[in-house]
Amino acid sequence: MSASEPIIAIVGGGFSGAATAFHLARLLPASASDIVVVEPRERLGYGLAYSTTDPSHRINVPASRMTLISGQDSHFADWLQQSSAIVGDVEAIAANGAIYPQRRVFGGYVESHLQPFLLSKTIRHVRSAVASVERSGEGYSLILADGRTLAADAVVIATTHPPPALPLAMQSVAGIAGLVANPYDLESLEAISRNDHVLVIGTGLTSADVIATLDRKGHRGHIVALSRHG
């Protein structure tokens, strides 16, 4: 351990990394540790899932079933009632009264609960990516993408999955017009014409995002979603 307070480095500042930092800061005694979140994005708590700016990307379960604090099932729903996060969003409330806000709203909820700890310096945000982690004595040395190094007594890996890449079987069509290899590339999705026939490979949550985006922009052509499981 360090001679002073131990340094806990959290690699990744999406929901998992932000939630880890939040609970450490909330549960550990004051000044018991230095919590550092290494995340290249400007804001913590959003990550890949909750940083989308597409208004058609919503949480896929009711707000009453999402929470930052286990055992407090209505924590997010209560925050929505107390904030103005869904004011004017007529599509957020389903016919049965369940609330499905845009996904970035959940990111804002997580961020808002980190803010007091960031202001008090209990949590520090280092804006960079981690290039590598090496053992250094009884601790670790994090080499950042911008060339800096960060010493830590403990490391939490909370990184997202790698950027989208074409499967080997599709490498022969790489670069062909009309192929969108990155489903988060909204500019390429916007370029799809209203009546184009679209094949979506995969039927997971990402495919639902893609189809929701196409629907929002008025697409009316045929869409076929293909998966191994049908």
Backbone as JSON, one array per atom type, in Angstrom:
{
  "sequence": "MSASEPIIAIVGGGFSGAATAFHLARLLPASASDIVVVEPRERLGYGLAYSTTDPSHRINVPASRMTLISGQDSHFADWLQQSSAIVGDVEAIAANGAIYPQRRVFGGYVESHLQPFLLSKTIRHVRSAVASVERSGEGYSLILADGRTLAADAVVIATTHPPPALPLAMQSVAGIAGLVANPYDLESLEAISRNDHVLVIGTGLTSADVIATLDRKGHRGHIVALSRHG",
  "N": [[0.82, -1.2, 0.0], [0.29, 2.38, -0.43], [2.2, 4.95, 1.28], [0.61, 7.01, 2.1], [-2.89, 7.68, 1.72], [-4.48, 4.91, 0.08], [-4.5, 4.43, -3.48], [-7.09, 3.96, -5.68], [-7.61, 2.88, -8.81], [-9.87, 3.18, -11.4], [-10.63, 1.8, -14.39], [-12.29, 3.03, -16.96], [-15.25, 4.83, -17.35], [-17.97, 4.47, -17.71], [-21.28, 3.2, -16.98], [-20.68, 0.99, -15.23], [-18.06, 1.57, -14.23], [-18.51, 4.11, -13.13], [-20.5, 3.55, -11.24], [-19.09, 1.85, -9.53], [-17.14, 3.65, -8.54], [-18.84, 5.48, -7.26], [-20.05, 3.91, -5.2], [-17.81, 3.11, -3.72], [-16.9, 5.63, -2.83], [-19.09, 6.38, -1.34], [-19.27, 4.47, 0.68], [-16.77, 4.07, 1.89], [-14.73, 5.34, 4.59], [-14.28, 8.9, 5.06], [-11.63, 10.36, 3.23], [-10.3, 7.95, 3.13], [-9.32, 6.77, 0.91], [-7.97, 7.38, -2.39], [-9.81, 7.85, -5.09], [-9.71, 7.22, -8.43], [-10.96, 7.75, -11.59], [-10.39, 6.68, -14.78], [-11.16, 7.84, -17.78], [-11.84, 8.63, -21.11], [-13.99, 10.15, -22.08], [-15.8, 13.25, -21.67], [-17.65, 13.32, -19.62], [-18.74, 11.45, -16.78], [-20.43, 8.3, -16.24], [-21.99, 7.83, -18.44], [-20.91, 6.34, -20.71], [-20.84, 3.89, -23.39], [-23.47, 2.92, -23.74], [-25.24, 4.86, -22.61], [-24.59, 7.31, -23.64], [-25.6, 7.92, -26.07], [-27.04, 10.17, -28.39], [-29.31, 9.98, -29.82], [-32.71, 10.47, -29.9], [-34.51, 8.39, -30.1], [-33.45, 6.24, -28.85], [-34.02, 4.44, -26.11], [-34.33, 3.43, -22.62], [-34.71, -0.07, -22.02], [-36.28, -1.31, -20.18], [-38.79, -0.59, -17.69], [-38.42, 2.55, -15.92], [-38.76, 2.2, -13.22], [-37.49, -0.13, -12.66], [-34.81, 0.25, -12.76], [-31.82, 1.2, -11.17], [-29.29, 2.87, -9.25], [-28.63, 2.12, -6.77], [-28.71, -0.78, -5.05], [-31.54, -2.44, -3.74], [-33.0, -0.16, -3.47], [-35.31, 0.18, -5.34], [-36.87, 2.12, -6.63], [-35.25, 4.27, -7.01], [-34.15, 5.56, -9.33], [-36.55, 6.2, -10.66], [-37.71, 7.89, -8.75], [-35.88, 9.97, -8.83], [-36.36, 10.92, -11.4], [-38.92, 11.99, -11.05], [-38.34, 14.1, -9.4], [-36.69, 15.7, -10.86], [-36.31, 17.59, -13.94], [-36.02, 16.0, -16.11], [-37.55, 14.54, -17.97], [-39.45, 16.26, -18.81], [-41.65, 17.44, -21.22], [-41.13, 15.34, -22.91], [-43.09, 13.51, -24.53], [-43.2, 10.92, -25.37], [-42.1, 9.38, -23.44], [-43.69, 8.22, -21.53], [-45.5, 5.31, -21.25], [-48.55, 3.67, -22.38], [-49.5, 2.24, -20.19], [-48.58, 3.69, -18.1], [-45.96, 3.27, -17.34], [-42.57, 4.41, -17.29], [-40.3, 5.25, -19.79], [-37.59, 6.67, -20.32], [-35.33, 8.53, -22.48], [-32.15, 7.03, -23.2], [-29.87, 8.51, -22.54], [-30.72, 10.02, -20.44], [-30.65, 8.36, -18.23], [-27.91, 8.16, -17.97], [-27.4, 10.79, -17.19], [-28.6, 10.78, -14.71], [-26.92, 9.01, -13.26], [-24.54, 10.49, -13.42], [-25.28, 12.78, -11.96], [-25.28, 11.86, -9.35], [-22.67, 11.36, -8.91], [-21.52, 13.85, -8.9], [-21.32, 15.37, -6.35], [-19.19, 14.01, -5.12], [-17.16, 14.35, -6.95], [-16.83, 17.11, -6.86], [-15.92, 17.41, -4.28], [-13.5, 16.24, -4.49], [-13.24, 13.63, -3.73], [-13.62, 11.69, -5.59], [-11.69, 11.48, -8.47], [-11.44, 12.51, -11.84], [-9.72, 11.42, -14.54], [-9.03, 12.36, -17.69], [-8.44, 10.37, -20.13], [-7.36, 7.51, -22.03], [-6.46, 4.16, -21.06], [-3.47, 2.73, -21.89], [-1.89, 0.56, -21.14], [-1.35, -1.7, -18.36], [0.83, -2.26, -15.72], [2.55, -4.36, -13.39], [3.87, -3.03, -10.41], [6.01, -3.21, -7.99], [4.26, -3.68, -5.04], [2.03, -2.64, -6.07], [0.47, -1.06, -8.9], [1.2, 0.23, -12.18], [-0.2, 2.45, -14.33], [-0.17, 3.06, -17.71], [-0.95, 5.73, -19.6], [-2.84, 6.75, -22.54], [-2.03, 9.24, -23.4], [0.55, 9.41, -22.65], [1.12, 9.91, -19.99], [1.66, 8.57, -16.66], [0.17, 6.61, -14.09], [0.15, 5.79, -10.77], [-1.1, 3.12, -8.77], [-2.75, 1.42, -6.08], [-4.7, -0.45, -6.22], [-6.6, -1.83, -8.91], [-9.45, -1.47, -10.9], [-11.11, -2.98, -13.5], [-13.22, -1.7, -15.78], [-14.05, -1.58, -18.42], [-15.52, -1.05, -21.68], [-16.89, -3.06, -24.41], [-14.84, -3.91, -27.31], [-14.45, -1.61, -30.17], [-16.89, -1.78, -32.86], [-16.41, -4.25, -35.41], [-16.0, -5.64, -38.67], [-17.04, -9.01, -39.23], [-14.89, -11.76, -40.12], [-15.96, -13.18, -42.27], [-17.19, -11.23, -43.75], [-15.35, -9.51, -44.73], [-14.75, -9.19, -47.41], [-16.58, -7.4, -48.43], [-16.04, -5.03, -47.31], [-16.01, -1.52, -47.15], [-17.74, -1.15, -49.26], [-20.31, 0.78, -50.76], [-23.18, 1.57, -48.91], [-22.86, -0.26, -46.92], [-22.92, -0.41, -43.49], [-20.76, -0.55, -41.09], [-20.42, 0.15, -38.48], [-22.76, 0.32, -36.07], [-23.28, 2.47, -34.47], [-22.73, 4.71, -35.82], [-24.22, 7.36, -36.56], [-24.36, 9.16, -38.67], [-23.91, 7.63, -40.96], [-26.15, 5.98, -40.85], [-28.14, 7.87, -41.15], [-27.8, 8.4, -43.81], [-29.07, 6.44, -45.17], [-31.6, 5.86, -47.48], [-35.13, 6.7, -47.57], [-36.76, 4.68, -48.73], [-35.08, 2.51, -49.03], [-34.13, -0.95, -49.06], [-33.27, -2.76, -46.23], [-30.88, -4.77, -44.63], [-30.38, -6.11, -41.54], [-27.91, -7.43, -39.65], [-28.03, -9.53, -37.07], [-29.97, -9.65, -34.07], [-30.11, -8.45, -31.6], [-30.1, -6.06, -28.85], [-28.79, -3.91, -30.03], [-29.59, -4.02, -32.69], [-32.23, -3.29, -32.38], [-31.89, -0.64, -31.67], [-30.86, 0.39, -34.08], [-33.02, -0.03, -35.85], [-34.94, 1.55, -34.59], [-33.8, 4.06, -34.94], [-33.88, 4.28, -37.76], [-36.66, 4.25, -38.12], [-37.38, 6.62, -36.79], [-36.32, 8.54, -38.51], [-38.03, 8.35, -40.62], [-37.92, 6.14, -42.32], [-39.25, 3.82, -44.62], [-38.91, 1.58, -46.09], [-38.4, -2.01, -46.71], [-37.28, -3.92, -43.95], [-35.12, -6.38, -42.94], [-34.21, -8.5, -40.39], [-31.58, -10.51, -39.43], [-30.57, -13.45, -37.8], [-28.71, -16.06, -36.09], [-30.42, -17.47, -34.51], [-32.92, -16.85, -35.35]],
  "CA": [[0.0, 0.0, 0.0], [1.0, 3.64, -0.41], [2.42, 5.46, 2.62], [-0.57, 7.81, 2.41], [-4.12, 6.96, 1.4], [-4.33, 4.07, -1.1], [-5.09, 4.92, -4.73], [-7.89, 2.97, -6.41], [-7.8, 3.34, -10.2], [-10.98, 2.51, -12.1], [-10.42, 1.98, -15.82], [-13.59, 3.09, -17.6], [-16.18, 5.68, -16.6], [-19.37, 4.27, -18.06], [-22.11, 2.89, -15.81], [-20.0, 0.1, -14.29], [-16.98, 2.29, -13.56], [-19.08, 5.2, -12.33], [-21.19, 2.95, -10.1], [-18.05, 1.38, -8.62], [-16.59, 4.83, -7.87], [-19.89, 6.03, -6.39], [-20.23, 3.11, -3.99], [-16.59, 3.22, -2.91], [-16.9, 6.94, -2.19], [-20.21, 6.44, -0.4], [-19.15, 3.51, 1.78], [-15.49, 4.15, 2.59], [-14.6, 6.54, 5.44], [-13.74, 10.08, 4.39], [-10.16, 10.39, 3.03], [-9.72, 6.61, 3.3], [-8.69, 6.36, -0.35], [-8.01, 8.31, -3.52], [-10.51, 7.12, -6.15], [-9.42, 7.85, -9.71], [-11.62, 7.13, -12.74], [-9.72, 7.03, -16.03], [-12.2, 7.77, -18.82], [-11.59, 9.69, -22.08], [-15.14, 11.02, -22.29], [-15.85, 14.44, -20.81], [-18.55, 13.12, -18.49], [-18.79, 10.1, -16.23], [-21.74, 7.71, -16.03], [-22.71, 7.64, -19.7], [-20.35, 5.21, -21.44], [-21.38, 3.64, -24.73], [-24.92, 2.71, -23.72], [-26.04, 5.99, -22.19], [-24.11, 8.56, -24.24], [-26.26, 8.13, -27.36], [-27.85, 11.39, -28.48], [-30.49, 9.69, -30.63], [-33.88, 10.48, -29.01], [-35.28, 7.14, -30.18], [-32.78, 5.21, -28.04], [-34.59, 4.52, -24.77], [-34.08, 2.26, -21.78], [-35.59, -1.15, -22.51], [-37.13, -1.75, -19.08], [-39.33, 0.62, -17.05], [-37.52, 3.27, -15.01], [-38.95, 1.67, -11.87], [-36.66, -1.33, -12.49], [-33.41, 0.62, -12.9], [-31.37, 1.93, -10.01], [-27.86, 2.9, -8.94], [-28.46, 1.6, -5.41], [-29.44, -2.03, -4.83], [-32.48, -2.38, -2.62], [-33.84, 1.02, -3.64], [-35.76, -0.04, -6.72], [-37.48, 3.32, -7.22], [-34.28, 5.37, -6.9], [-34.12, 6.29, -10.61], [-37.89, 6.74, -10.91], [-37.89, 9.02, -7.84], [-35.05, 11.08, -9.35], [-37.08, 11.47, -12.55], [-40.02, 12.81, -10.55], [-37.79, 15.3, -8.74], [-35.95, 16.49, -11.84], [-37.09, 17.96, -15.13], [-35.35, 15.25, -17.17], [-38.45, 14.05, -19.02], [-40.46, 17.28, -19.12], [-41.8, 17.67, -22.65], [-40.91, 14.11, -23.67], [-44.4, 12.85, -24.5], [-43.07, 9.49, -25.67], [-41.44, 8.69, -22.33], [-44.67, 7.53, -20.69], [-46.27, 4.33, -22.02], [-49.99, 3.67, -22.11], [-49.76, 1.69, -18.86], [-48.01, 4.57, -17.1], [-44.54, 3.0, -17.14], [-41.72, 5.47, -17.85], [-39.15, 4.79, -20.58], [-36.89, 7.86, -20.8], [-34.19, 8.34, -23.38], [-31.07, 6.39, -22.45], [-28.91, 9.48, -22.01], [-31.26, 10.52, -19.17], [-30.11, 7.51, -17.17], [-26.53, 8.61, -17.79], [-27.46, 12.03, -16.41], [-28.93, 10.38, -13.32], [-25.69, 8.5, -12.65], [-23.62, 11.62, -13.31], [-25.71, 13.69, -10.9], [-24.94, 11.29, -8.05], [-21.22, 11.44, -8.78], [-21.09, 15.24, -8.82], [-20.83, 15.81, -5.03], [-17.9, 13.39, -4.84], [-16.19, 14.98, -7.84], [-16.59, 18.46, -6.36], [-15.14, 17.31, -3.04], [-12.24, 15.56, -4.85], [-13.24, 12.25, -3.26], [-13.41, 10.99, -6.86], [-11.02, 12.29, -9.49], [-11.64, 12.05, -13.21], [-8.57, 11.63, -15.42], [-9.53, 12.21, -19.06], [-7.51, 9.68, -21.02], [-7.55, 6.06, -22.1], [-5.34, 3.4, -20.51], [-2.8, 1.93, -22.93], [-1.45, -0.71, -20.54], [-1.21, -1.75, -16.9], [1.97, -3.09, -15.34], [2.78, -4.55, -11.97], [4.95, -2.18, -9.93], [6.12, -3.53, -6.57], [3.01, -4.25, -4.52], [0.91, -1.97, -6.71], [0.35, -1.09, -10.35], [1.5, 1.44, -12.93], [-1.05, 2.57, -15.5], [0.39, 3.92, -18.75], [-2.1, 6.33, -20.28], [-2.68, 6.96, -23.98], [-1.38, 10.52, -23.65], [1.94, 9.33, -22.21], [1.24, 10.02, -18.55], [1.57, 7.34, -15.88], [-0.62, 6.73, -12.87], [0.41, 4.72, -9.8], [-2.31, 2.7, -8.07], [-2.63, 0.27, -5.19], [-5.7, -1.41, -6.7], [-7.13, -1.46, -10.23], [-10.74, -2.04, -11.28], [-11.3, -2.93, -14.95], [-14.64, -1.48, -16.09], [-14.04, -1.12, -19.81], [-16.58, -1.53, -22.57], [-16.41, -4.0, -25.43], [-14.06, -3.22, -28.36], [-15.25, -0.99, -31.23], [-17.43, -2.74, -33.83], [-15.54, -4.64, -36.52], [-16.63, -6.61, -39.56], [-16.6, -10.4, -39.11], [-14.01, -12.21, -41.22], [-16.76, -13.62, -43.42], [-17.7, -10.07, -44.48], [-14.25, -8.63, -45.1], [-14.73, -8.98, -48.86], [-17.48, -6.3, -48.79], [-15.64, -3.84, -46.57], [-15.86, -0.32, -47.95], [-18.76, -1.04, -50.3], [-21.35, 1.75, -50.46], [-24.39, 0.98, -48.35], [-22.52, -1.1, -45.77], [-22.68, 0.33, -42.25], [-20.06, -1.5, -40.21], [-20.53, 0.62, -37.1], [-24.17, 0.67, -35.86], [-23.37, 3.72, -33.69], [-22.38, 5.79, -36.74], [-25.53, 7.92, -36.93], [-24.26, 9.83, -39.97], [-24.11, 6.61, -42.01], [-27.55, 5.54, -40.79], [-28.94, 8.95, -41.71], [-27.62, 8.41, -45.26], [-29.95, 5.42, -45.77], [-32.79, 6.52, -48.04], [-36.43, 6.37, -46.99], [-37.33, 3.45, -49.26], [-34.06, 1.47, -49.19], [-34.27, -2.22, -48.37], [-32.17, -2.83, -45.27], [-30.62, -6.03, -43.95], [-29.71, -5.92, -40.25], [-27.33, -8.71, -39.23], [-28.11, -9.57, -35.62], [-31.29, -9.25, -33.57], [-30.0, -8.06, -30.2], [-30.54, -4.71, -28.52], [-28.22, -2.95, -30.98], [-30.44, -4.0, -33.87], [-33.41, -2.51, -32.03], [-31.47, 0.77, -31.77], [-30.74, 0.74, -35.5], [-34.37, 0.04, -36.42], [-35.6, 2.73, -34.0], [-33.23, 5.24, -35.61], [-34.44, 4.33, -39.11], [-38.07, 4.61, -38.01], [-37.46, 8.03, -36.41], [-36.01, 9.38, -39.66], [-39.05, 8.19, -41.64], [-37.66, 5.04, -43.25], [-40.45, 3.02, -44.87], [-38.56, 0.4, -46.9], [-38.38, -3.28, -46.0], [-36.15, -4.2, -43.07], [-35.03, -7.79, -42.56], [-33.2, -8.73, -39.35], [-31.1, -11.89, -39.58], [-29.73, -13.96, -36.71], [-28.57, -17.52, -36.08], [-31.52, -18.06, -33.75], [-34.21, -16.46, -35.9]],
  "C": [[0.87, 1.27, 0.0], [1.19, 4.09, 1.04], [1.24, 6.31, 3.06], [-1.81, 6.99, 2.07], [-3.94, 6.13, 0.13], [-5.06, 4.66, -2.3], [-5.81, 3.77, -5.41], [-8.15, 3.52, -7.8], [-8.9, 2.51, -10.84], [-10.83, 2.83, -13.59], [-11.77, 1.89, -16.52], [-14.58, 3.86, -16.75], [-17.6, 5.61, -17.09], [-20.16, 3.9, -16.81], [-21.35, 2.05, -14.79], [-18.9, 0.81, -13.51], [-17.51, 3.38, -12.65], [-19.77, 4.65, -11.08], [-20.19, 2.45, -9.07], [-17.46, 2.55, -7.84], [-17.59, 5.4, -6.87], [-20.0, 5.24, -5.09], [-18.99, 3.09, -3.12], [-16.58, 4.53, -2.14], [-17.98, 7.04, -1.12], [-19.96, 5.6, 0.84], [-17.84, 3.6, 2.55], [-15.46, 5.39, 3.48], [-13.98, 7.69, 4.66], [-12.22, 10.04, 4.38], [-9.51, 9.02, 3.22], [-9.0, 6.16, 2.04], [-8.8, 7.49, -1.37], [-8.59, 7.53, -4.69], [-10.33, 7.87, -7.46], [-10.12, 7.07, -10.83], [-10.93, 7.61, -14.01], [-10.71, 6.78, -17.17], [-11.99, 8.92, -19.8], [-12.77, 10.62, -22.33], [-15.14, 12.17, -21.28], [-16.64, 14.19, -19.54], [-18.59, 11.67, -18.08], [-20.23, 9.62, -16.11], [-22.49, 7.38, -17.3], [-22.2, 6.41, -20.46], [-20.98, 5.06, -22.81], [-22.9, 3.6, -24.72], [-25.71, 3.99, -23.5], [-25.55, 7.33, -22.73], [-24.77, 8.84, -25.59], [-27.12, 9.39, -27.33], [-29.11, 11.19, -29.31], [-31.71, 9.61, -29.71], [-34.71, 9.21, -29.06], [-34.64, 6.01, -29.39], [-33.22, 5.38, -26.59], [-34.17, 3.31, -23.94], [-35.09, 1.19, -22.17], [-36.35, -1.86, -21.4], [-37.68, -0.5, -18.41], [-38.34, 1.25, -16.08], [-37.61, 2.73, -13.59], [-38.11, 0.43, -11.61], [-35.18, -1.03, -12.69], [-32.99, 1.48, -11.71], [-29.85, 1.86, -9.88], [-27.59, 2.24, -7.59], [-29.34, 0.37, -5.22], [-30.33, -1.91, -3.61], [-33.37, -1.15, -2.65], [-34.34, 1.04, -5.09], [-36.31, 1.21, -7.39], [-36.53, 4.51, -7.26], [-34.24, 6.21, -8.17], [-35.47, 6.95, -10.88], [-38.16, 7.95, -10.01], [-37.1, 10.23, -8.34], [-35.73, 11.73, -10.54], [-38.21, 12.39, -12.11], [-39.52, 14.13, -9.99], [-37.06, 16.22, -9.71], [-36.86, 16.86, -13.0], [-36.61, 17.18, -16.36], [-36.29, 14.79, -18.28], [-39.57, 15.04, -19.33], [-40.48, 17.54, -20.62], [-41.58, 16.44, -23.51], [-42.18, 13.27, -23.6], [-44.31, 11.36, -24.77], [-42.46, 8.7, -24.52], [-42.41, 7.86, -21.49], [-45.54, 6.63, -21.56], [-47.74, 4.38, -21.61], [-50.33, 3.16, -20.72], [-49.16, 2.52, -17.73], [-46.54, 4.35, -16.81], [-43.71, 4.06, -17.87], [-40.5, 4.86, -18.53], [-38.41, 6.01, -21.13], [-35.81, 7.52, -21.81], [-33.0, 7.85, -22.56], [-30.09, 7.4, -21.85], [-29.41, 10.09, -20.7], [-30.75, 9.67, -18.01], [-28.65, 7.85, -16.9], [-26.46, 9.87, -16.95], [-27.77, 11.77, -14.95], [-27.69, 9.87, -12.6], [-24.71, 9.64, -12.41], [-23.99, 12.53, -12.14], [-25.34, 13.18, -9.52], [-23.43, 11.23, -7.84], [-20.74, 12.86, -8.49], [-20.6, 15.67, -7.44], [-19.44, 15.24, -4.71], [-16.8, 13.96, -5.74], [-15.84, 16.38, -7.33], [-15.73, 18.44, -5.1], [-13.79, 16.64, -3.25], [-12.14, 14.16, -4.26], [-13.05, 11.31, -4.45], [-12.73, 11.96, -7.8], [-11.24, 11.67, -10.86], [-10.41, 12.42, -14.03], [-9.04, 11.34, -16.84], [-8.44, 11.65, -19.97], [-7.97, 8.23, -21.12], [-6.32, 5.39, -21.5], [-4.76, 2.53, -21.61], [-2.37, 0.58, -22.39], [-1.37, -0.56, -19.03], [-0.08, -2.71, -16.57], [2.05, -3.22, -13.83], [3.98, -3.7, -11.56], [5.06, -2.37, -8.42], [4.86, -4.22, -6.09], [1.78, -3.61, -5.18], [0.95, -2.09, -8.22], [0.79, 0.26, -10.92], [0.65, 1.43, -14.18], [-0.4, 3.53, -16.48], [-0.78, 4.43, -19.58], [-1.78, 6.6, -21.74], [-1.96, 8.26, -24.3], [0.06, 10.56, -23.11], [2.13, 9.46, -20.71], [1.21, 8.65, -17.9], [0.8, 7.63, -14.59], [-0.32, 5.54, -11.97], [-0.88, 4.4, -9.07], [-2.01, 1.51, -7.18], [-3.6, -0.84, -5.6], [-6.25, -0.91, -8.02], [-8.44, -2.19, -10.46], [-10.89, -1.88, -12.79], [-12.79, -2.83, -15.24], [-14.78, -0.95, -17.51], [-15.2, -1.72, -20.6], [-16.02, -2.56, -23.54], [-15.66, -3.23, -26.52], [-14.98, -2.57, -29.4], [-15.75, -2.03, -32.23], [-16.44, -3.01, -34.95], [-16.27, -5.67, -37.37], [-16.14, -8.02, -39.27], [-15.74, -10.79, -40.31], [-14.8, -12.57, -42.46], [-17.25, -12.46, -44.27], [-16.59, -9.13, -44.93], [-14.24, -8.3, -46.59], [-15.63, -7.82, -49.28], [-17.15, -5.03, -48.02], [-15.46, -2.65, -47.51], [-16.89, -0.15, -49.04], [-19.85, -0.05, -49.85], [-22.59, 1.04, -49.94], [-24.12, 0.08, -47.16], [-22.21, -0.2, -44.57], [-22.06, -0.66, -41.26], [-20.19, -1.13, -38.75], [-21.97, 1.07, -36.84], [-24.36, 1.94, -35.06], [-22.99, 4.93, -34.54], [-23.68, 6.38, -37.29], [-25.49, 8.6, -38.29], [-24.49, 8.83, -41.1], [-25.54, 6.1, -42.01], [-28.47, 6.6, -41.39], [-28.88, 8.96, -43.23], [-28.48, 7.36, -45.95], [-31.25, 6.08, -46.22], [-34.08, 5.93, -47.49], [-36.94, 5.0, -47.45], [-36.31, 2.33, -49.5], [-34.46, 0.2, -48.45], [-33.04, -2.39, -47.48], [-32.09, -4.23, -44.67], [-29.84, -5.71, -42.67], [-29.21, -7.29, -39.79], [-27.21, -8.71, -37.71], [-29.46, -9.07, -35.15], [-31.25, -8.94, -32.08], [-30.46, -6.63, -30.0], [-29.99, -3.67, -29.5], [-29.06, -2.88, -32.25], [-31.72, -3.21, -33.6], [-33.1, -1.01, -32.09], [-31.44, 1.22, -33.22], [-32.13, 0.91, -36.12], [-35.13, 1.24, -35.87], [-35.1, 4.01, -34.65], [-33.82, 5.39, -37.01], [-35.9, 4.77, -39.08], [-38.22, 6.1, -37.69], [-37.22, 8.93, -37.61], [-36.96, 9.15, -40.84], [-38.82, 7.07, -42.63], [-38.91, 4.18, -43.38], [-40.17, 1.82, -45.78], [-38.59, -0.86, -46.05], [-37.12, -3.39, -45.15], [-36.2, -5.68, -42.7], [-33.9, -7.92, -41.54], [-32.85, -10.21, -39.35], [-30.27, -12.28, -38.36], [-29.69, -15.48, -36.8], [-29.76, -18.19, -35.4], [-32.9, -17.66, -34.27], [-34.95, -15.49, -35.0]]
}
